[in-house]
Amino acid sequence: MMISFKYNVNVYHMAYVIGTRRIDVEWTEPDDLNGVVERYLLYMSVREDDLPGGIVYNSSDVGFRTYRNESLTAGTTYYISLGVSHRWFEL
């Protein structure tokens, strides 16, 4: 199994492949965010030309920044993208 991790925010992230069917993904809050994080969105696709892919994680619990998938298929390449929805501050 191969994991390709892409993201559209400046965050520290890790993807751990465990066995042949499981991945654990962790990330931190963005470093340079002008606003308040409202939710994290994690997308997954098996095709690079189908990015960002389907949403597999959508949570407004912004203190919880991990995701686990235990139904992967061995020998498949997965493309994972992280997005952040946030509310901007008016200056």
PDB file of N, CA and C in Angstrom, residues 6-91:
ATOM      1  N   LYS A   6      -1.355  15.023   0.428  1.00  0.00           N
ATOM      2  CA  LYS A   6      -1.336  16.396  -0.061  1.00  0.00           C
ATOM      3  C   LYS A   6      -2.199  17.225   0.871  1.00  0.00           C
ATOM      4  N   TYR A   7      -1.898  18.507   0.980  1.00  0.00           N
ATOM      5  CA  TYR A   7      -2.684  19.365   1.852  1.00  0.00           C
ATOM      6  C   TYR A   7      -2.677  20.780   1.309  1.00  0.00           C
ATOM      7  N   ASN A   8      -3.701  21.553   1.682  1.00  0.00           N
ATOM      8  CA  ASN A   8      -3.777  22.922   1.197  1.00  0.00           C
ATOM      9  C   ASN A   8      -3.588  23.940   2.307  1.00  0.00           C
ATOM     10  N   VAL A   9      -3.026  23.510   3.419  1.00  0.00           N
ATOM     11  CA  VAL A   9      -2.712  24.402   4.525  1.00  0.00           C
ATOM     12  C   VAL A   9      -1.332  24.042   5.048  1.00  0.00           C
ATOM     13  N   ASN A  10      -0.687  24.966   5.762  1.00  0.00           N
ATOM     14  CA  ASN A  10       0.640  24.733   6.317  1.00  0.00           C
ATOM     15  C   ASN A  10       0.500  24.050   7.673  1.00  0.00           C
ATOM     16  N   VAL A  11       0.541  22.722   7.675  1.00  0.00           N
ATOM     17  CA  VAL A  11       0.376  21.954   8.901  1.00  0.00           C
ATOM     18  C   VAL A  11       1.440  20.870   8.964  1.00  0.00           C
ATOM     19  N   TYR A  12       1.705  20.405  10.166  1.00  0.00           N
ATOM     20  CA  TYR A  12       2.537  19.226  10.363  1.00  0.00           C
ATOM     21  C   TYR A  12       1.598  18.031  10.280  1.00  0.00           C
ATOM     22  N   HIS A  13       1.951  17.027   9.521  1.00  0.00           N
ATOM     23  CA  HIS A  13       1.066  15.884   9.336  1.00  0.00           C
ATOM     24  C   HIS A  13       1.876  14.594   9.247  1.00  0.00           C
ATOM     25  N   MET A  14       1.260  13.514   9.630  1.00  0.00           N
ATOM     26  CA  MET A  14       1.865  12.191   9.537  1.00  0.00           C
ATOM     27  C   MET A  14       0.790  11.202   9.126  1.00  0.00           C
ATOM     28  N   ALA A  15       1.169  10.249   8.306  1.00  0.00           N
ATOM     29  CA  ALA A  15       0.289   9.147   7.944  1.00  0.00           C
ATOM     30  C   ALA A  15       1.029   7.846   8.266  1.00  0.00           C
ATOM     31  N   TYR A  16       0.448   7.028   9.101  1.00  0.00           N
ATOM     32  CA  TYR A  16       1.044   5.767   9.508  1.00  0.00           C
ATOM     33  C   TYR A  16       0.276   4.620   8.874  1.00  0.00           C
ATOM     34  N   VAL A  17       0.956   3.808   8.089  1.00  0.00           N
ATOM     35  CA  VAL A  17       0.345   2.605   7.527  1.00  0.00           C
ATOM     36  C   VAL A  17       0.588   1.480   8.508  1.00  0.00           C
ATOM     37  N   ILE A  18      -0.489   0.820   8.924  1.00  0.00           N
ATOM     38  CA  ILE A  18      -0.398  -0.243   9.924  1.00  0.00           C
ATOM     39  C   ILE A  18      -1.007  -1.498   9.320  1.00  0.00           C
ATOM     40  N   GLY A  19      -0.167  -2.471   9.041  1.00  0.00           N
ATOM     41  CA  GLY A  19      -0.644  -3.700   8.412  1.00  0.00           C
ATOM     42  C   GLY A  19      -0.994  -3.459   6.953  1.00  0.00           C
ATOM     43  N   THR A  20      -1.943  -4.220   6.443  1.00  0.00           N
ATOM     44  CA  THR A  20      -2.317  -4.116   5.029  1.00  0.00           C
ATOM     45  C   THR A  20      -3.663  -3.433   4.821  1.00  0.00           C
ATOM     46  N   ARG A  21      -4.365  -3.089   5.917  1.00  0.00           N
ATOM     47  CA  ARG A  21      -5.704  -2.530   5.766  1.00  0.00           C
ATOM     48  C   ARG A  21      -5.942  -1.250   6.555  1.00  0.00           C
ATOM     49  N   ARG A  22      -4.947  -0.744   7.261  1.00  0.00           N
ATOM     50  CA  ARG A  22      -5.210   0.377   8.169  1.00  0.00           C
ATOM     51  C   ARG A  22      -4.225   1.520   7.963  1.00  0.00           C
ATOM     52  N   ILE A  23      -4.747   2.756   8.098  1.00  0.00           N
ATOM     53  CA  ILE A  23      -3.919   3.951   8.116  1.00  0.00           C
ATOM     54  C   ILE A  23      -4.426   4.862   9.228  1.00  0.00           C
ATOM     55  N   ASP A  24      -3.489   5.461   9.944  1.00  0.00           N
ATOM     56  CA  ASP A  24      -3.797   6.488  10.935  1.00  0.00           C
ATOM     57  C   ASP A  24      -3.183   7.788  10.438  1.00  0.00           C
ATOM     58  N   VAL A  25      -3.963   8.857  10.409  1.00  0.00           N
ATOM     59  CA  VAL A  25      -3.499  10.159   9.941  1.00  0.00           C
ATOM     60  C   VAL A  25      -3.629  11.145  11.101  1.00  0.00           C
ATOM     61  N   GLU A  26      -2.587  11.951  11.327  1.00  0.00           N
ATOM     62  CA  GLU A  26      -2.590  12.987  12.358  1.00  0.00           C
ATOM     63  C   GLU A  26      -2.144  14.297  11.737  1.00  0.00           C
ATOM     64  N   TRP A  27      -2.632  15.419  12.269  1.00  0.00           N
ATOM     65  CA  TRP A  27      -2.195  16.731  11.792  1.00  0.00           C
ATOM     66  C   TRP A  27      -2.286  17.745  12.920  1.00  0.00           C
ATOM     67  N   THR A  28      -1.622  18.874  12.736  1.00  0.00           N
ATOM     68  CA  THR A  28      -1.650  19.955  13.715  1.00  0.00           C
ATOM     69  C   THR A  28      -2.476  21.112  13.172  1.00  0.00           C
ATOM     70  N   GLU A  29      -2.788  22.051  14.028  1.00  0.00           N
ATOM     71  CA  GLU A  29      -3.472  23.267  13.591  1.00  0.00           C
ATOM     72  C   GLU A  29      -2.541  24.050  12.668  1.00  0.00           C
ATOM     73  N   PRO A  30      -3.076  24.707  11.643  1.00  0.00           N
ATOM     74  CA  PRO A  30      -2.225  25.482  10.726  1.00  0.00           C
ATOM     75  C   PRO A  30      -1.408  26.544  11.457  1.00  0.00           C
ATOM     76  N   ASP A  31      -0.171  26.760  10.981  1.00  0.00           N
ATOM     77  CA  ASP A  31       0.724  27.745  11.590  1.00  0.00           C
ATOM     78  C   ASP A  31       0.282  29.178  11.336  1.00  0.00           C
ATOM     79  N   ASP A  32      -0.092  29.469  10.109  1.00  0.00           N
ATOM     80  CA  ASP A  32      -0.372  30.854   9.737  1.00  0.00           C
ATOM     81  C   ASP A  32      -1.807  31.000   9.255  1.00  0.00           C
ATOM     82  N   LEU A  33      -2.720  30.945  10.180  1.00  0.00           N
ATOM     83  CA  LEU A  33      -4.138  31.012   9.865  1.00  0.00           C
ATOM     84  C   LEU A  33      -4.679  32.367  10.314  1.00  0.00           C
ATOM     85  N   ASN A  34      -5.297  33.075   9.405  1.00  0.00           N
ATOM     86  CA  ASN A  34      -5.883  34.374   9.726  1.00  0.00           C
ATOM     87  C   ASN A  34      -7.371  34.174   9.989  1.00  0.00           C
ATOM     88  N   GLY A  35      -7.700  33.655  11.155  1.00  0.00           N
ATOM     89  CA  GLY A  35      -9.085  33.386  11.489  1.00  0.00           C
ATOM     90  C   GLY A  35      -9.189  32.253  12.489  1.00  0.00           C
ATOM     91  N   VAL A  36     -10.386  31.684  12.582  1.00  0.00           N
ATOM     92  CA  VAL A  36     -10.674  30.617  13.529  1.00  0.00           C
ATOM     93  C   VAL A  36     -11.025  29.355  12.746  1.00  0.00           C
ATOM     94  N   VAL A  37     -10.359  28.251  13.078  1.00  0.00           N
ATOM     95  CA  VAL A  37     -10.666  26.971  12.424  1.00  0.00           C
ATOM     96  C   VAL A  37     -12.086  26.547  12.797  1.00  0.00           C
ATOM     97  N   GLU A  38     -12.902  26.242  11.797  1.00  0.00           N
ATOM     98  CA  GLU A  38     -14.265  25.766  12.045  1.00  0.00           C
ATOM     99  C   GLU A  38     -14.393  24.265  11.848  1.00  0.00           C
ATOM    100  N   ARG A  39     -13.613  23.707  10.937  1.00  0.00           N
ATOM    101  CA  ARG A  39     -13.658  22.261  10.718  1.00  0.00           C
ATOM    102  C   ARG A  39     -12.463  21.812   9.885  1.00  0.00           C
ATOM    103  N   TYR A  40     -12.150  20.523  10.006  1.00  0.00           N
ATOM    104  CA  TYR A  40     -11.140  19.877   9.175  1.00  0.00           C
ATOM    105  C   TYR A  40     -11.848  18.930   8.215  1.00  0.00           C
ATOM    106  N   LEU A  41     -11.347  18.876   6.998  1.00  0.00           N
ATOM    107  CA  LEU A  41     -11.884  17.990   5.974  1.00  0.00           C
ATOM    108  C   LEU A  41     -10.740  17.125   5.451  1.00  0.00           C
ATOM    109  N   LEU A  42     -10.924  15.826   5.466  1.00  0.00           N
ATOM    110  CA  LEU A  42      -9.931  14.909   4.935  1.00  0.00           C
ATOM    111  C   LEU A  42     -10.562  14.193   3.741  1.00  0.00           C
ATOM    112  N   TYR A  43      -9.851  14.217   2.623  1.00  0.00           N
ATOM    113  CA  TYR A  43     -10.327  13.619   1.378  1.00  0.00           C
ATOM    114  C   TYR A  43      -9.449  12.424   1.033  1.00  0.00           C
ATOM    115  N   MET A  44     -10.020  11.423   0.369  1.00  0.00           N
ATOM    116  CA  MET A  44      -9.233  10.278  -0.068  1.00  0.00           C
ATOM    117  C   MET A  44      -9.682   9.858  -1.466  1.00  0.00           C
ATOM    118  N   SER A  45      -8.700   9.490  -2.278  1.00  0.00           N
ATOM    119  CA  SER A  45      -8.971   9.013  -3.629  1.00  0.00           C
ATOM    120  C   SER A  45      -7.985   7.904  -3.958  1.00  0.00           C
ATOM    121  N   VAL A  46      -8.349   7.055  -4.884  1.00  0.00           N
ATOM    122  CA  VAL A  46      -7.425   6.024  -5.367  1.00  0.00           C
ATOM    123  C   VAL A  46      -6.880   6.407  -6.738  1.00  0.00           C
ATOM    124  N   ARG A  47      -7.289   7.588  -7.243  1.00  0.00           N
ATOM    125  CA  ARG A  47      -6.800   8.079  -8.538  1.00  0.00           C
ATOM    126  C   ARG A  47      -6.251   9.493  -8.367  1.00  0.00           C
ATOM    127  N   GLU A  48      -5.042   9.713  -8.842  1.00  0.00           N
ATOM    128  CA  GLU A  48      -4.418  11.026  -8.717  1.00  0.00           C
ATOM    129  C   GLU A  48      -5.169  12.082  -9.533  1.00  0.00           C
ATOM    130  N   ASP A  49      -5.813  11.666 -10.624  1.00  0.00           N
ATOM    131  CA  ASP A  49      -6.545  12.635 -11.451  1.00  0.00           C
ATOM    132  C   ASP A  49      -7.945  12.912 -10.896  1.00  0.00           C
ATOM    133  N   ASP A  50      -8.276  12.357  -9.729  1.00  0.00           N
ATOM    134  CA  ASP A  50      -9.578  12.557  -9.092  1.00  0.00           C
ATOM    135  C   ASP A  50      -9.440  13.303  -7.767  1.00  0.00           C
ATOM    136  N   LEU A  51      -8.395  14.139  -7.663  1.00  0.00           N
ATOM    137  CA  LEU A  51      -8.165  14.844  -6.404  1.00  0.00           C
ATOM    138  C   LEU A  51      -9.057  16.064  -6.310  1.00  0.00           C
ATOM    139  N   PRO A  52      -9.549  16.455  -5.146  1.00  0.00           N
ATOM    140  CA  PRO A  52      -9.081  15.908  -3.883  1.00  0.00           C
ATOM    141  C   PRO A  52      -9.708  14.573  -3.506  1.00  0.00           C
ATOM    142  N   GLY A  53     -10.737  14.125  -4.192  1.00  0.00           N
ATOM    143  CA  GLY A  53     -11.365  12.849  -3.855  1.00  0.00           C
ATOM    144  C   GLY A  53     -12.603  13.058  -3.006  1.00  0.00           C
ATOM    145  N   GLY A  54     -13.093  11.976  -2.450  1.00  0.00           N
ATOM    146  CA  GLY A  54     -14.285  12.048  -1.606  1.00  0.00           C
ATOM    147  C   GLY A  54     -13.937  12.383  -0.171  1.00  0.00           C
ATOM    148  N   ILE A  55     -14.851  13.036   0.514  1.00  0.00           N
ATOM    149  CA  ILE A  55     -14.635  13.379   1.922  1.00  0.00           C
ATOM    150  C   ILE A  55     -14.780  12.114   2.765  1.00  0.00           C
ATOM    151  N   VAL A  56     -13.750  11.820   3.564  1.00  0.00           N
ATOM    152  CA  VAL A  56     -13.796  10.668   4.461  1.00  0.00           C
ATOM    153  C   VAL A  56     -13.827  11.105   5.918  1.00  0.00           C
ATOM    154  N   TYR A  57     -13.555  12.388   6.176  1.00  0.00           N
ATOM    155  CA  TYR A  57     -13.575  12.931   7.538  1.00  0.00           C
ATOM    156  C   TYR A  57     -14.008  14.386   7.448  1.00  0.00           C
ATOM    157  N   ASN A  58     -15.021  14.751   8.236  1.00  0.00           N
ATOM    158  CA  ASN A  58     -15.548  16.109   8.240  1.00  0.00           C
ATOM    159  C   ASN A  58     -15.990  16.389   9.662  1.00  0.00           C
ATOM    160  N   SER A  59     -15.167  17.127  10.417  1.00  0.00           N
ATOM    161  CA  SER A  59     -15.481  17.320  11.823  1.00  0.00           C
ATOM    162  C   SER A  59     -15.303  18.767  12.245  1.00  0.00           C
ATOM    163  N   SER A  60     -16.263  19.243  13.020  1.00  0.00           N
ATOM    164  CA  SER A  60     -16.143  20.572  13.595  1.00  0.00           C
ATOM    165  C   SER A  60     -15.508  20.506  14.984  1.00  0.00           C
ATOM    166  N   ASP A  61     -15.146  19.315  15.437  1.00  0.00           N
ATOM    167  CA  ASP A  61     -14.417  19.168  16.696  1.00  0.00           C
ATOM    168  C   ASP A  61     -12.948  19.423  16.400  1.00  0.00           C
ATOM    169  N   VAL A  62     -12.565  20.712  16.378  1.00  0.00           N
ATOM    170  CA  VAL A  62     -11.233  21.089  15.890  1.00  0.00           C
ATOM    171  C   VAL A  62     -10.112  20.679  16.833  1.00  0.00           C
ATOM    172  N   GLY A  63     -10.434  20.258  18.037  1.00  0.00           N
ATOM    173  CA  GLY A  63      -9.411  19.754  18.946  1.00  0.00           C
ATOM    174  C   GLY A  63      -9.029  18.319  18.647  1.00  0.00           C
ATOM    175  N   PHE A  64      -9.828  17.654  17.844  1.00  0.00           N
ATOM    176  CA  PHE A  64      -9.606  16.255  17.481  1.00  0.00           C
ATOM    177  C   PHE A  64      -9.019  16.222  16.078  1.00  0.00           C
ATOM    178  N   ARG A  65      -7.726  15.934  15.951  1.00  0.00           N
ATOM    179  CA  ARG A  65      -7.047  16.014  14.657  1.00  0.00           C
ATOM    180  C   ARG A  65      -6.397  14.686  14.279  1.00  0.00           C
ATOM    181  N   THR A  66      -7.207  13.634  14.300  1.00  0.00           N
ATOM    182  CA  THR A  66      -6.735  12.321  13.869  1.00  0.00           C
ATOM    183  C   THR A  66      -7.847  11.619  13.096  1.00  0.00           C
ATOM    184  N   TYR A  67      -7.441  10.692  12.258  1.00  0.00           N
ATOM    185  CA  TYR A  67      -8.388   9.909  11.468  1.00  0.00           C
ATOM    186  C   TYR A  67      -7.825   8.504  11.311  1.00  0.00           C
ATOM    187  N   ARG A  68      -8.684   7.501  11.399  1.00  0.00           N
ATOM    188  CA  ARG A  68      -8.278   6.112  11.202  1.00  0.00           C
ATOM    189  C   ARG A  68      -9.215   5.463  10.192  1.00  0.00           C
ATOM    190  N   ASN A  69      -8.625   4.743   9.238  1.00  0.00           N
ATOM    191  CA  ASN A  69      -9.399   3.959   8.278  1.00  0.00           C
ATOM    192  C   ASN A  69      -8.869   2.535   8.337  1.00  0.00           C
ATOM    193  N   GLU A  70      -9.761   1.595   8.608  1.00  0.00           N
ATOM    194  CA  GLU A  70      -9.363   0.192   8.747  1.00  0.00           C
ATOM    195  C   GLU A  70      -9.919  -0.695   7.637  1.00  0.00           C
ATOM    196  N   SER A  71     -10.327  -0.074   6.527  1.00  0.00           N
ATOM    197  CA  SER A  71     -10.905  -0.875   5.443  1.00  0.00           C
ATOM    198  C   SER A  71     -10.187  -0.624   4.113  1.00  0.00           C
ATOM    199  N   LEU A  72      -8.877  -0.448   4.175  1.00  0.00           N
ATOM    200  CA  LEU A  72      -8.100  -0.238   2.958  1.00  0.00           C
ATOM    201  C   LEU A  72      -7.834  -1.572   2.266  1.00  0.00           C
ATOM    202  N   THR A  73      -7.425  -1.498   1.003  1.00  0.00           N
ATOM    203  CA  THR A  73      -7.124  -2.693   0.223  1.00  0.00           C
ATOM    204  C   THR A  73      -5.622  -2.753  -0.044  1.00  0.00           C
ATOM    205  N   ALA A  74      -5.005  -3.856   0.286  1.00  0.00           N
ATOM    206  CA  ALA A  74      -3.574  -4.024   0.062  1.00  0.00           C
ATOM    207  C   ALA A  74      -3.254  -3.874  -1.424  1.00  0.00           C
ATOM    208  N   GLY A  75      -2.116  -3.241  -1.740  1.00  0.00           N
ATOM    209  CA  GLY A  75      -1.682  -3.063  -3.112  1.00  0.00           C
ATOM    210  C   GLY A  75      -2.281  -1.855  -3.801  1.00  0.00           C
ATOM    211  N   THR A  76      -3.109  -1.084  -3.107  1.00  0.00           N
ATOM    212  CA  THR A  76      -3.763   0.091  -3.674  1.00  0.00           C
ATOM    213  C   THR A  76      -3.044   1.356  -3.228  1.00  0.00           C
ATOM    214  N   THR A  77      -2.871   2.307  -4.142  1.00  0.00           N
ATOM    215  CA  THR A  77      -2.316   3.608  -3.786  1.00  0.00           C
ATOM    216  C   THR A  77      -3.461   4.528  -3.395  1.00  0.00           C
ATOM    217  N   TYR A  78      -3.335   5.171  -2.243  1.00  0.00           N
ATOM    218  CA  TYR A  78      -4.343   6.103  -1.757  1.00  0.00           C
ATOM    219  C   TYR A  78      -3.762   7.510  -1.739  1.00  0.00           C
ATOM    220  N   TYR A  79      -4.520   8.472  -2.215  1.00  0.00           N
ATOM    221  CA  TYR A  79      -4.136   9.883  -2.199  1.00  0.00           C
ATOM    222  C   TYR A  79      -4.999  10.578  -1.154  1.00  0.00           C
ATOM    223  N   ILE A  80      -4.358  11.192  -0.178  1.00  0.00           N
ATOM    224  CA  ILE A  80      -5.061  11.823   0.928  1.00  0.00           C
ATOM    225  C   ILE A  80      -4.782  13.321   0.906  1.00  0.00           C
ATOM    226  N   SER A  81      -5.842  14.119   1.019  1.00  0.00           N
ATOM    227  CA  SER A  81      -5.732  15.573   1.049  1.00  0.00           C
ATOM    228  C   SER A  81      -6.405  16.100   2.303  1.00  0.00           C
ATOM    229  N   LEU A  82      -5.819  17.141   2.888  1.00  0.00           N
ATOM    230  CA  LEU A  82      -6.375  17.768   4.084  1.00  0.00           C
ATOM    231  C   LEU A  82      -6.795  19.185   3.754  1.00  0.00           C
ATOM    232  N   GLY A  83      -7.979  19.562   4.171  1.00  0.00           N
ATOM    233  CA  GLY A  83      -8.463  20.924   3.999  1.00  0.00           C
ATOM    234  C   GLY A  83      -8.930  21.474   5.330  1.00  0.00           C
ATOM    235  N   VAL A  84      -8.925  22.796   5.448  1.00  0.00           N
ATOM    236  CA  VAL A  84      -9.394  23.466   6.659  1.00  0.00           C
ATOM    237  C   VAL A  84     -10.426  24.509   6.278  1.00  0.00           C
ATOM    238  N   SER A  85     -11.544  24.474   6.955  1.00  0.00           N
ATOM    239  CA  SER A  85     -12.553  25.517   6.795  1.00  0.00           C
ATOM    240  C   SER A  85     -12.404  26.454   7.990  1.00  0.00           C
ATOM    241  N   HIS A  86     -12.329  27.746   7.697  1.00  0.00           N
ATOM    242  CA  HIS A  86     -12.159  28.675   8.809  1.00  0.00           C
ATOM    243  C   HIS A  86     -12.928  29.968   8.553  1.00  0.00           C
ATOM    244  N   ARG A  87     -13.149  30.686   9.626  1.00  0.00           N
ATOM    245  CA  ARG A  87     -13.837  31.973   9.583  1.00  0.00           C
ATOM    246  C   ARG A  87     -12.777  33.048   9.649  1.00  0.00           C
ATOM    247  N   TRP A  88     -12.787  33.957   8.673  1.00  0.00           N
ATOM    248  CA  TRP A  88     -11.804  35.032   8.608  1.00  0.00           C
ATOM    249  C   TRP A  88     -12.164  36.158   9.559  1.00  0.00           C
ATOM    250  N   PHE A  89     -11.137  36.814  10.065  1.00  0.00           N
ATOM    251  CA  PHE A  89     -11.326  38.026  10.858  1.00  0.00           C
ATOM    252  C   PHE A  89     -11.291  39.228   9.944  1.00  0.00           C
ATOM    253  N   GLU A  90     -12.185  40.155  10.128  1.00  0.00           N
ATOM    254  CA  GLU A  90     -12.169  41.405   9.375  1.00  0.00           C
ATOM    255  C   GLU A  90     -11.221  42.356  10.088  1.00  0.00           C
ATOM    256  N   LEU A  91     -10.345  42.996   9.322  1.00  0.00           N
ATOM    257  CA  LEU A  91      -9.407  43.961   9.900  1.00  0.00           C
ATOM    258  C   LEU A  91      -9.852  45.365   9.624  1.00  0.00           C
TER     259      LEU A  91
END
